[in-house]
Short mmCIF file of C-alpha atoms and ligand atoms in Angstrom, two decimals:
data_model
loop_
_atom_site.label_atom_id
_atom_site.label_comp_id
_atom_site.label_asym_id
_atom_site.label_seq_id
_atom_site.Cartn_x
_atom_site.Cartn_y
_atom_site.Cartn_z
CA MET A 1 -60.14 20.65 14.63
CA ARG A 2 -61.45 17.06 14.19
CA SER A 3 -59.53 14.36 16.27
CA LEU A 4 -56.99 11.81 15.02
CA PRO A 5 -58.70 8.55 15.01
CA SER A 6 -56.47 7.15 17.82
CA PRO A 7 -56.09 8.71 21.24
CA ALA A 8 -52.54 7.43 21.42
CA ASP A 9 -51.06 10.97 21.88
CA ASP A 10 -53.83 12.15 24.22
CA PHE A 11 -51.68 12.83 27.21
CA GLU A 12 -54.38 14.56 29.22
CA ALA A 13 -56.71 11.52 29.01
CA TRP A 14 -53.86 9.24 30.24
CA ARG A 15 -53.13 11.63 33.12
CA ASP A 16 -56.84 11.74 34.23
CA ARG A 17 -56.92 7.89 34.21
CA ALA A 18 -53.59 7.74 35.98
CA ARG A 19 -54.86 10.07 38.74
CA ASP A 20 -58.02 7.98 39.22
CA LEU A 21 -55.96 4.84 39.53
CA LEU A 22 -53.67 6.49 42.09
CA ARG A 23 -56.44 7.86 44.12
CA ALA A 24 -58.07 4.43 44.08
CA GLY A 25 -54.74 3.03 45.39
CA THR A 26 -54.31 0.75 42.33
CA PRO A 27 -50.77 -0.57 42.35
CA PRO A 28 -48.99 -0.62 38.88
CA ASP A 29 -49.27 -4.44 38.45
CA HIS A 30 -53.16 -4.04 38.79
CA ALA A 31 -53.64 -1.27 36.47
CA THR A 32 -54.55 -2.09 32.99
CA TRP A 33 -53.58 -0.20 29.82
CA ASP A 34 -53.96 -2.63 27.15
CA ALA A 35 -57.49 -2.22 25.86
CA ALA A 36 -58.21 -1.43 22.31
CA ALA A 37 -57.05 2.14 21.36
CA GLY A 38 -60.57 3.52 21.08
CA ASP A 39 -61.46 3.22 24.80
CA LEU A 40 -57.93 3.13 26.18
CA PHE A 41 -58.32 5.57 29.01
CA ALA A 42 -62.07 4.89 29.69
CA LEU A 43 -61.47 1.56 31.39
CA PRO A 44 -63.06 0.96 34.85
CA VAL A 45 -60.83 1.61 37.80
CA PRO A 46 -60.23 -1.54 39.73
CA GLU A 47 -61.27 -1.47 43.38
CA GLN A 48 -58.34 -1.98 45.83
CA GLY A 49 -58.28 -2.80 49.40
CA GLY A 50 -56.26 0.27 50.34
CA ALA A 51 -53.46 2.47 49.04
CA ALA A 52 -49.76 1.35 49.64
CA VAL A 53 -48.90 5.10 49.72
CA ASP A 54 -50.78 8.22 50.37
CA THR A 55 -52.21 8.83 46.88
CA HIS A 56 -55.06 11.22 47.83
CA GLN A 57 -52.99 14.31 46.63
CA PRO A 58 -50.91 12.70 43.91
CA ARG A 59 -47.49 14.18 43.64
CA VAL A 60 -46.30 14.92 40.09
CA ALA A 61 -42.72 16.12 39.87
CA LEU A 62 -41.96 18.56 37.07
CA ALA A 63 -39.03 16.43 35.97
CA PHE A 64 -41.56 13.52 35.53
CA MET A 65 -44.03 15.62 33.44
CA GLN A 66 -41.34 16.76 31.22
CA VAL A 67 -40.09 13.24 30.37
CA ALA A 68 -43.63 11.78 30.54
CA GLN A 69 -45.02 13.93 27.67
CA SER A 70 -42.42 12.71 25.28
CA VAL A 71 -42.45 9.11 26.46
CA PHE A 72 -46.15 9.07 25.99
CA LEU A 73 -45.69 9.57 22.36
CA HIS A 74 -43.52 6.53 21.99
CA SER A 75 -44.81 3.43 20.12
CA ASP A 76 -43.63 1.09 22.73
CA PRO A 77 -46.83 -0.71 24.08
CA GLU A 78 -45.32 -0.72 27.64
CA ARG A 79 -45.12 2.97 27.65
CA PHE A 80 -48.26 3.64 29.62
CA SER A 81 -47.48 1.04 32.35
CA LEU A 82 -43.97 2.33 32.58
CA LEU A 83 -45.20 5.96 33.21
CA TYR A 84 -47.77 4.72 35.71
CA ARG A 85 -45.14 2.71 37.57
CA LEU A 86 -42.99 5.71 37.82
CA LEU A 87 -45.79 7.99 38.95
CA TRP A 88 -46.68 5.31 41.65
CA ARG A 89 -43.11 5.18 42.85
CA LEU A 90 -42.87 8.96 42.88
CA GLN A 91 -45.40 9.11 45.58
CA GLY A 92 -42.99 7.58 48.01
CA GLN A 93 -39.77 8.66 46.35
CA PRO A 94 -40.25 12.39 45.30
CA ARG A 95 -36.60 12.51 43.86
CA LEU A 96 -36.85 9.26 41.85
CA MET A 97 -36.40 11.10 38.59
CA GLU A 98 -32.95 12.14 39.61
CA ASP A 99 -31.83 8.52 40.09
CA GLN A 100 -30.06 7.79 36.88
CA ALA A 101 -29.25 4.33 38.10
CA ASP A 102 -32.96 3.36 38.29
CA PRO A 103 -33.93 1.09 35.44
CA ASP A 104 -37.38 2.71 35.02
CA VAL A 105 -35.92 6.21 34.93
CA ARG A 106 -33.36 5.31 32.44
CA ARG A 107 -35.84 3.46 30.25
CA ALA A 108 -38.13 6.55 30.44
CA GLU A 109 -35.26 8.88 29.36
CA ARG A 110 -34.23 6.60 26.50
CA LEU A 111 -37.84 6.46 25.18
CA ALA A 112 -38.13 10.31 25.52
CA GLN A 113 -34.99 10.78 23.62
CA GLN A 114 -36.22 8.45 20.75
CA VAL A 115 -39.30 10.47 20.49
CA ARG A 116 -37.47 13.84 20.38
CA ARG A 117 -35.23 12.38 17.53
CA ASP A 118 -38.33 11.31 15.61
CA ILE A 119 -39.82 14.77 15.92
CA HIS A 120 -36.60 16.22 14.62
CA LYS A 121 -36.24 13.73 11.75
CA MET A 122 -39.95 14.48 10.61
CA ARG A 123 -39.05 18.21 10.50
CA ALA A 124 -35.77 17.66 8.75
CA PHE A 125 -36.73 15.00 6.15
CA LEU A 126 -40.33 15.41 5.25
CA ARG A 127 -40.57 16.56 1.68
CA PHE A 128 -43.76 18.11 0.01
CA ARG A 129 -44.65 17.47 -3.68
CA ALA A 130 -47.04 19.85 -5.57
CA VAL A 131 -50.29 18.44 -6.85
CA GLU A 132 -53.01 20.30 -8.77
CA GLU A 133 -56.40 20.40 -6.96
CA PRO A 134 -59.66 19.98 -8.96
CA ASP A 135 -60.21 23.72 -8.87
CA GLY A 136 -56.76 24.39 -10.36
CA SER A 137 -55.12 25.46 -7.28
CA GLU A 138 -51.87 23.96 -5.92
CA ARG A 139 -51.52 21.83 -2.89
CA TYR A 140 -48.33 20.34 -1.34
CA VAL A 141 -48.55 16.78 -0.17
CA ALA A 142 -46.03 14.85 1.75
CA TRP A 143 -45.85 11.13 2.91
CA PHE A 144 -43.81 10.42 6.08
CA GLU A 145 -43.65 7.30 8.29
CA PRO A 146 -42.90 8.36 11.78
CA ASP A 147 -41.74 5.69 14.26
CA HIS A 148 -43.88 7.30 16.97
CA HIS A 149 -47.05 9.18 17.65
CA ILE A 150 -45.60 12.57 16.90
CA LEU A 151 -47.83 13.79 14.07
CA ARG A 152 -49.89 16.12 16.23
CA ALA A 153 -46.86 17.21 18.32
CA ASN A 154 -45.36 18.40 14.96
CA ALA A 155 -48.40 20.18 13.60
CA GLY A 156 -47.59 23.66 15.07
CA PHE A 157 -44.12 23.45 13.45
CA PHE A 158 -45.42 22.77 10.03
CA VAL A 159 -48.20 25.42 10.35
CA ARG A 160 -45.58 28.11 11.36
CA ARG A 161 -43.15 27.07 8.74
CA PHE A 162 -45.51 26.74 5.80
CA THR A 163 -48.33 29.08 6.89
CA THR A 164 -49.07 30.53 3.41
CA MET A 165 -49.00 27.13 1.60
CA ARG A 166 -51.94 24.71 1.34
CA TRP A 167 -50.53 21.37 2.34
CA SER A 168 -51.38 17.79 3.60
CA ILE A 169 -49.11 15.47 5.55
CA LEU A 170 -50.09 11.81 5.19
CA THR A 171 -48.75 9.21 7.54
CA PRO A 172 -49.74 5.55 8.33
CA LEU A 173 -51.13 6.93 11.77
CA GLY A 174 -53.25 9.84 10.56
CA SER A 175 -53.05 12.86 8.39
CA LEU A 176 -52.94 16.68 8.75
CA HIS A 177 -54.49 19.16 6.21
CA TRP A 178 -53.74 22.96 6.24
CA ASP A 179 -55.69 25.32 4.01
CA GLY A 180 -53.85 28.51 5.08
CA GLU A 181 -56.23 29.02 7.76
CA THR A 182 -57.39 25.93 9.48
CA LEU A 183 -55.86 22.67 10.40
CA GLN A 184 -57.88 19.53 9.89
CA GLU A 185 -56.98 16.10 11.16
CA GLY A 186 -57.75 13.11 8.98
CA PRO A 187 -57.51 9.30 8.90
CA PRO A 188 -54.49 7.27 8.25
CA ALA A 189 -53.08 7.16 4.71
CA GLN A 190 -50.92 4.91 2.60
CA ALA A 191 -47.73 5.80 0.69
CA ALA A 192 -49.72 5.43 -2.61
CA ASP A 193 -52.11 8.21 -1.60
CA ALA A 194 -49.23 10.70 -1.97
CA PRO A 195 -47.71 11.80 -5.38
CA ALA A 196 -44.28 10.24 -6.19
CA GLY A 197 -42.52 13.22 -7.69
CA ASP A 198 -43.08 16.69 -9.26
CA PRO A 199 -41.19 19.19 -11.41
CA THR A 200 -39.94 21.12 -8.40
CA GLU A 201 -37.76 18.13 -7.45
CA ASP A 202 -35.37 19.04 -10.39
CA LEU A 203 -34.98 22.51 -8.84
CA TRP A 204 -34.50 21.00 -5.34
CA ARG A 205 -31.90 18.53 -6.65
CA GLY A 206 -30.03 21.33 -8.42
CA TYR A 207 -29.95 23.29 -5.21
CA TYR A 208 -28.71 20.42 -3.12
CA ALA A 209 -26.13 19.58 -5.63
CA SER A 210 -24.91 23.33 -5.54
CA ILE A 211 -24.69 23.50 -1.80
CA PHE A 212 -23.19 20.09 -1.34
CA ASN A 213 -19.58 20.67 -0.14
CA PRO A 214 -17.26 17.74 -0.94
CA ALA A 215 -14.61 19.00 1.42
CA ARG A 216 -16.91 18.43 4.40
CA LEU A 217 -18.12 14.93 3.38
CA LYS A 218 -18.21 12.53 6.20
CA VAL A 219 -20.21 9.46 5.05
CA GLY A 220 -20.55 7.78 8.38
CA ALA A 221 -21.77 10.97 10.06
CA MET A 222 -24.12 11.74 7.20
CA LEU A 223 -25.75 8.31 7.29
CA LYS A 224 -26.17 8.59 11.07
CA GLU A 225 -27.93 11.95 10.75
CA MET A 226 -29.85 11.14 7.62
CA PRO A 227 -30.60 7.42 7.82
CA ARG A 228 -31.23 5.54 4.47
CA ARG A 229 -34.80 4.72 5.25
CA TYR A 230 -35.76 8.44 4.91
CA TRP A 231 -34.14 8.69 1.41
CA LYS A 232 -37.01 7.21 -0.59
CA ASN A 233 -39.09 10.29 0.01
CA MET A 234 -36.26 12.91 -0.39
CA PRO A 235 -35.67 13.89 -4.00
CA GLU A 236 -32.08 15.09 -3.24
CA ALA A 237 -31.26 11.69 -1.90
CA ALA A 238 -31.05 10.30 -5.49
CA LEU A 239 -28.01 12.52 -5.99
CA ILE A 240 -26.20 11.22 -2.91
CA PRO A 241 -24.34 8.17 -4.39
CA GLN A 242 -23.13 10.29 -7.40
CA LEU A 243 -22.02 13.09 -5.15
CA ILE A 244 -20.12 10.93 -2.83
CA ALA A 245 -18.47 9.15 -5.84
CA THR A 246 -17.30 12.53 -7.28
CA ALA A 247 -16.51 14.29 -3.97
CA GLN A 248 -12.80 13.75 -4.10
CA ALA A 249 -12.38 15.20 -7.60
CA ARG A 250 -14.59 18.19 -6.59
CA GLU A 251 -12.55 18.83 -3.54
CA ALA A 252 -9.34 18.67 -5.42
CA ARG A 253 -10.77 21.17 -7.84
CA MET A 254 -11.73 23.59 -5.16
CA VAL A 255 -8.31 23.28 -3.51
CA ALA A 256 -6.61 23.97 -6.77
CA GLN A 257 -8.92 27.07 -7.37
CA GLY A 258 -8.06 28.15 -3.82
CA SER A 259 -11.60 29.21 -3.25
CA PRO A 260 -13.40 27.76 -0.26
CA GLU A 261 -17.17 27.75 -1.02
CA MET A 262 -19.13 30.67 0.16
CA GLY A 263 -20.99 30.19 3.34
CA GLU A 264 -18.70 27.46 4.52
CA ARG A 265 -18.71 27.01 8.33
CA PRO A 266 -15.43 27.40 10.28
CA ASP A 267 -14.13 24.06 11.66
CA THR A 268 -13.04 25.22 15.07
CA LEU A 269 -14.26 27.60 17.75
CA ARG A 270 -10.79 29.37 17.39
CA GLU A 271 -11.53 29.97 13.78
CA ILE A 272 -14.96 31.40 14.58
CA ALA A 273 -13.40 33.68 17.18
CA GLU A 274 -10.96 35.01 14.69
CA LEU A 275 -13.24 35.30 11.69
CA VAL A 276 -16.02 37.00 13.50
CA GLN A 277 -13.67 40.02 14.10
CA ALA A 278 -13.99 40.90 10.47
CA CYS A 279 -17.63 40.33 10.15
CA ARG A 280 -19.36 43.36 8.63
CA ARG A 281 -22.58 41.57 7.57
CA CYS A 282 -24.75 43.83 9.61
CA PRO A 283 -24.40 47.52 10.69
CA ILE A 284 -23.31 46.53 14.26
CA GLY A 285 -20.07 45.02 12.87
CA CYS A 286 -19.51 48.37 11.10
CA ASN A 287 -19.22 50.02 14.53
CA GLY A 288 -15.73 48.67 14.23
CA THR A 289 -15.63 47.48 17.85
CA GLN A 290 -14.08 44.28 18.98
CA ALA A 291 -16.33 41.21 18.48
CA VAL A 292 -16.82 38.93 21.41
CA ALA A 293 -17.16 35.22 20.53
CA GLY A 294 -18.24 32.51 23.13
CA GLU A 295 -15.94 30.87 25.63
CA GLY A 296 -15.85 27.44 27.14
CA PRO A 297 -14.96 23.89 26.21
CA ASP A 298 -15.07 22.60 22.67
CA ARG A 299 -17.84 20.10 23.58
CA ALA A 300 -20.30 21.06 26.34
CA GLY A 301 -23.55 19.71 27.54
CA LEU A 302 -24.91 23.00 28.24
CA MET A 303 -24.70 26.18 26.10
CA ILE A 304 -25.79 29.53 27.69
CA VAL A 305 -26.70 32.41 25.21
CA GLY A 306 -27.09 36.03 26.05
CA GLU A 307 -28.09 38.91 23.81
CA GLN A 308 -24.88 40.75 22.98
CA PRO A 309 -21.68 41.80 24.71
CA GLY A 310 -22.02 44.95 26.85
CA ASP A 311 -19.55 47.79 27.36
CA VAL A 312 -17.40 45.83 29.79
CA GLU A 313 -17.57 42.65 27.86
CA GLU A 314 -16.47 44.42 24.61
CA GLN A 315 -13.49 45.90 26.30
CA ALA A 316 -12.52 42.63 27.87
CA GLY A 317 -13.25 40.56 24.75
CA ARG A 318 -15.10 38.11 26.97
CA PRO A 319 -18.89 37.35 27.41
CA PHE A 320 -20.68 38.17 30.72
CA VAL A 321 -17.93 39.68 32.80
CA GLY A 322 -19.83 42.90 33.56
CA PRO A 323 -22.66 43.57 36.10
CA ALA A 324 -25.21 41.31 34.30
CA GLY A 325 -22.54 38.61 34.32
CA GLN A 326 -22.22 38.92 38.05
CA VAL A 327 -25.90 38.22 38.50
CA LEU A 328 -25.81 35.40 36.12
CA ARG A 329 -22.71 33.77 37.67
CA THR A 330 -24.10 33.96 41.18
CA HIS A 331 -27.38 32.33 40.14
CA LEU A 332 -25.61 29.61 38.12
CA ASP A 333 -23.57 28.78 41.20
CA GLU A 334 -26.67 28.62 43.42
CA ALA A 335 -28.44 26.34 40.95
CA GLY A 336 -25.49 24.01 40.91
CA ILE A 337 -24.51 24.72 37.20
CA ASP A 338 -20.77 24.47 36.81
CA LEU A 339 -20.04 27.40 34.44
CA PRO A 340 -16.44 26.30 33.42
CA ARG A 341 -18.08 23.14 31.94
CA ALA A 342 -20.70 25.16 29.97
CA TYR A 343 -20.22 27.14 26.70
CA LEU A 344 -21.16 30.80 27.27
CA THR A 345 -21.95 32.94 24.22
CA ASN A 346 -24.22 35.66 22.79
CA ALA A 347 -26.76 35.87 19.91
CA VAL A 348 -25.02 38.93 18.58
CA LYS A 349 -21.27 39.05 18.69
CA HIS A 350 -20.79 42.90 18.44
CA PHE A 351 -21.75 45.59 20.95
CA LYS A 352 -24.48 47.77 19.72
CA PHE A 353 -24.46 51.15 21.36
CA THR A 354 -25.03 54.90 20.94
CA PRO A 355 -22.31 57.10 22.19
CA THR A 356 -23.56 59.75 24.77
CA GLY A 357 -20.72 61.78 26.15
CA LYS A 358 -18.23 59.41 27.85
CA ARG A 359 -20.62 56.57 27.99
CA ARG A 360 -21.74 53.99 25.38
CA LEU A 361 -25.38 53.34 25.83
CA HIS A 362 -26.61 49.78 25.17
CA GLN A 363 -29.01 49.45 22.27
CA SER A 364 -30.98 46.24 21.55
CA PRO A 365 -30.17 44.57 18.35
CA THR A 366 -32.86 44.40 15.72
CA ALA A 367 -34.40 41.13 14.55
CA GLY A 368 -32.63 41.53 11.33
CA GLU A 369 -29.34 41.85 13.19
CA ILE A 370 -30.02 38.82 15.35
CA ASP A 371 -30.89 36.87 12.32
CA THR A 372 -27.69 37.81 10.49
CA CYS A 373 -25.46 36.90 13.45
CA ARG A 374 -27.21 33.64 13.64
CA TRP A 375 -24.77 32.22 11.27
CA TRP A 376 -22.01 32.46 13.95
CA LEU A 377 -24.15 31.14 16.77
CA GLU A 378 -25.18 28.19 14.69
CA GLY A 379 -21.48 27.62 13.88
CA GLU A 380 -20.73 27.57 17.56
CA ARG A 381 -23.62 25.27 18.16
CA VAL A 382 -22.65 22.79 15.51
CA LEU A 383 -19.14 22.54 17.06
CA VAL A 384 -20.05 22.50 20.76
CA ARG A 385 -23.10 20.20 20.30
CA PRO A 386 -25.01 21.05 23.52
CA ARG A 387 -27.80 18.90 24.52
CA VAL A 388 -29.31 21.61 26.69
CA ILE A 389 -29.26 25.37 25.71
CA LEU A 390 -30.32 28.19 28.09
CA ALA A 391 -31.43 31.36 26.15
CA LEU A 392 -31.37 34.45 28.36
CA GLY A 393 -33.98 36.96 27.07
CA ALA A 394 -35.95 37.51 23.86
CA SER A 395 -32.93 38.22 21.64
CA ALA A 396 -31.22 35.03 22.65
CA ALA A 397 -34.46 33.11 22.08
CA ARG A 398 -34.73 34.59 18.61
CA GLY A 399 -31.03 33.73 17.78
CA LEU A 400 -31.98 30.15 18.48
CA LEU A 401 -35.45 29.74 17.20
CA GLY A 402 -35.30 32.21 14.27
CA ARG A 403 -38.52 33.84 15.33
CA THR A 404 -39.60 36.07 18.11
CA VAL A 405 -41.33 34.53 21.10
CA SER A 406 -42.64 35.81 24.49
CA VAL A 407 -40.13 34.99 27.19
CA GLN A 408 -42.86 34.94 29.76
CA LYS A 409 -45.05 32.46 27.87
CA GLU A 410 -42.11 30.15 26.82
CA ARG A 411 -40.08 30.00 30.05
CA GLY A 412 -40.01 27.02 32.33
CA ARG A 413 -40.39 24.29 29.74
CA PRO A 414 -38.15 22.74 27.09
CA HIS A 415 -38.48 23.45 23.38
CA VAL A 416 -37.03 20.77 21.21
CA LEU A 417 -34.75 22.23 18.38
CA GLU A 418 -34.23 20.53 15.08
CA ASP A 419 -31.10 18.70 16.16
CA GLY A 420 -33.03 17.36 19.25
CA ALA A 421 -31.30 19.62 21.66
CA GLU A 422 -33.51 21.07 24.54
CA LEU A 423 -33.94 24.89 24.49
CA TRP A 424 -34.84 26.49 27.77
CA ILE A 425 -35.87 30.20 27.68
CA THR A 426 -35.65 32.54 30.74
CA THR A 427 -35.27 36.26 31.38
CA HIS A 428 -32.05 38.18 30.84
CA PRO A 429 -30.16 38.97 34.08
CA SER A 430 -29.92 42.71 33.21
CA TYR A 431 -33.71 42.73 33.45
CA LEU A 432 -33.27 41.63 37.05
CA LEU A 433 -30.78 44.44 37.54
CA ARG A 434 -33.48 47.05 36.47
CA LEU A 435 -35.97 45.89 39.11
CA THR A 436 -36.19 46.91 42.70
CA ASP A 437 -37.64 45.59 46.06
CA GLU A 438 -40.40 43.14 45.91
CA ALA A 439 -40.45 42.92 42.04
CA ARG A 440 -36.86 42.13 41.95
CA ALA A 441 -37.19 39.42 44.65
CA THR A 442 -40.00 37.82 42.76
CA GLU A 443 -38.23 37.77 39.51
CA GLU A 444 -35.00 36.53 41.10
CA ARG A 445 -36.99 33.64 42.50
CA ARG A 446 -38.46 32.74 39.13
CA PHE A 447 -35.06 33.13 37.54
CA ALA A 448 -33.53 30.74 40.12
CA GLU A 449 -36.35 28.27 39.53
CA ASP A 450 -35.71 28.32 35.80
CA LEU A 451 -31.98 27.69 36.29
CA ARG A 452 -32.68 24.86 38.69
CA ALA A 453 -34.88 23.15 36.10
CA VAL A 454 -32.03 23.51 33.53
CA ALA A 455 -29.47 22.16 36.09
CA GLY A 456 -31.66 19.14 36.48
CA ARG A 457 -31.79 18.62 32.65
CA VAL A 458 -28.10 18.94 32.26
CA ARG A 459 -27.52 16.36 34.91
CA VAL A 460 -30.12 14.02 33.25
CA GLN A 461 -28.51 14.40 29.76
CA ALA A 462 -25.01 13.92 31.12
CA ALA A 463 -25.93 10.69 32.83
N1 LIG B 501 -25.30 40.92 28.33
C1 LIG B 501 -25.31 39.85 27.43
O1 LIG B 501 -26.37 39.50 26.97
N2 LIG B 501 -24.24 39.27 27.16
C2 LIG B 501 -23.04 39.64 27.74
O2 LIG B 501 -22.06 39.02 27.42
C3 LIG B 501 -23.04 40.72 28.69
C4 LIG B 501 -24.19 41.15 29.02
#
């Protein structure tokens, strides 16, 4: 892969320079970060007369790294010095990142959030247009103007989502080109380099008009989520004024026909809990057992997602009240997570089992069953609006990401979801129950560590 022309998103290079500066004892007001982008991190390290703090073994808290990687992508020219100042101060104040009253910490959190939003907006509002290549094949080209240096950070998402297409994403900061196998990075582009429209836009507009639900129209919320400046590149946006203008009449027609549109999401958690009882969209629902919806406050900063109710949960109609629930509750308590303030639910709402004699033996849901049940989980998520989500095990992770991932590879770091919420993945507590001795002790320690990281993020997001 060739490099983007600017190292503005090269976090490793910044980190190396920051380490050199720290080791040389260079205080923040002597560190320079304002050279031309090309040699930004290759500046000489100024000599200092001795370190104010012990910087030979720089301390880098996990909480700092998590925030720093996002802040680093911000377009604010002060971001490098802000991060270095935090790093410098962390050497003497290891718990600095927990201090929400600290102006540097607050600023870093704000910048990180703006970057995460920009990443989400690019995923949600970028629109490809088909162009014919000289050899007659088709390529999809999109123009997008990110606010921050997020192009490379989003490359993996677009490769995974549009793996079989040939596409190019053009931005004023650089471009990406995917040919179905390799990703190439290219120079900055201009809006005029991208095509203005194509015949698929009629199809897209038709689709948007058909799924637009006038009864759900909240203009203020829509504008907040889909700011006008993105409209010019979105074919469906041309319809919005007309759809808004006719929304009242369409809503009246729907009411008169007494037919709420298919796929309409419930408005409340109570409605979800009632309607899911009748769900028969997958074979588990046909078991005819009681469905178990989530429980917790209507709005919660943290959502915890398990796999599916077990035998005990299905009988009680409540999530995590059996043996795995006991393990979970103990660990949450130790990590300082206040369960009554969180929303607790499962990726799959019915219990899947095979009857063996008197017992009902747990069976894992298939990927298809998890994907089908995702509709309910998404419904809960839209209403509860958690900023942090903890997925327990691979089924929960699939329910949230829509694809299968390795828990061991993905645990211990945040994954930004399309609405900007942070997803943290860890093992399922029933896995711990299956282990013994040293293996159990080791995994319990790792589980506890994951929960502590989540607890920290919940505190930060709530501040
Ligand atoms: N395991 C889960 O994943 N969820 C429950 O509710 C109980 C056990």
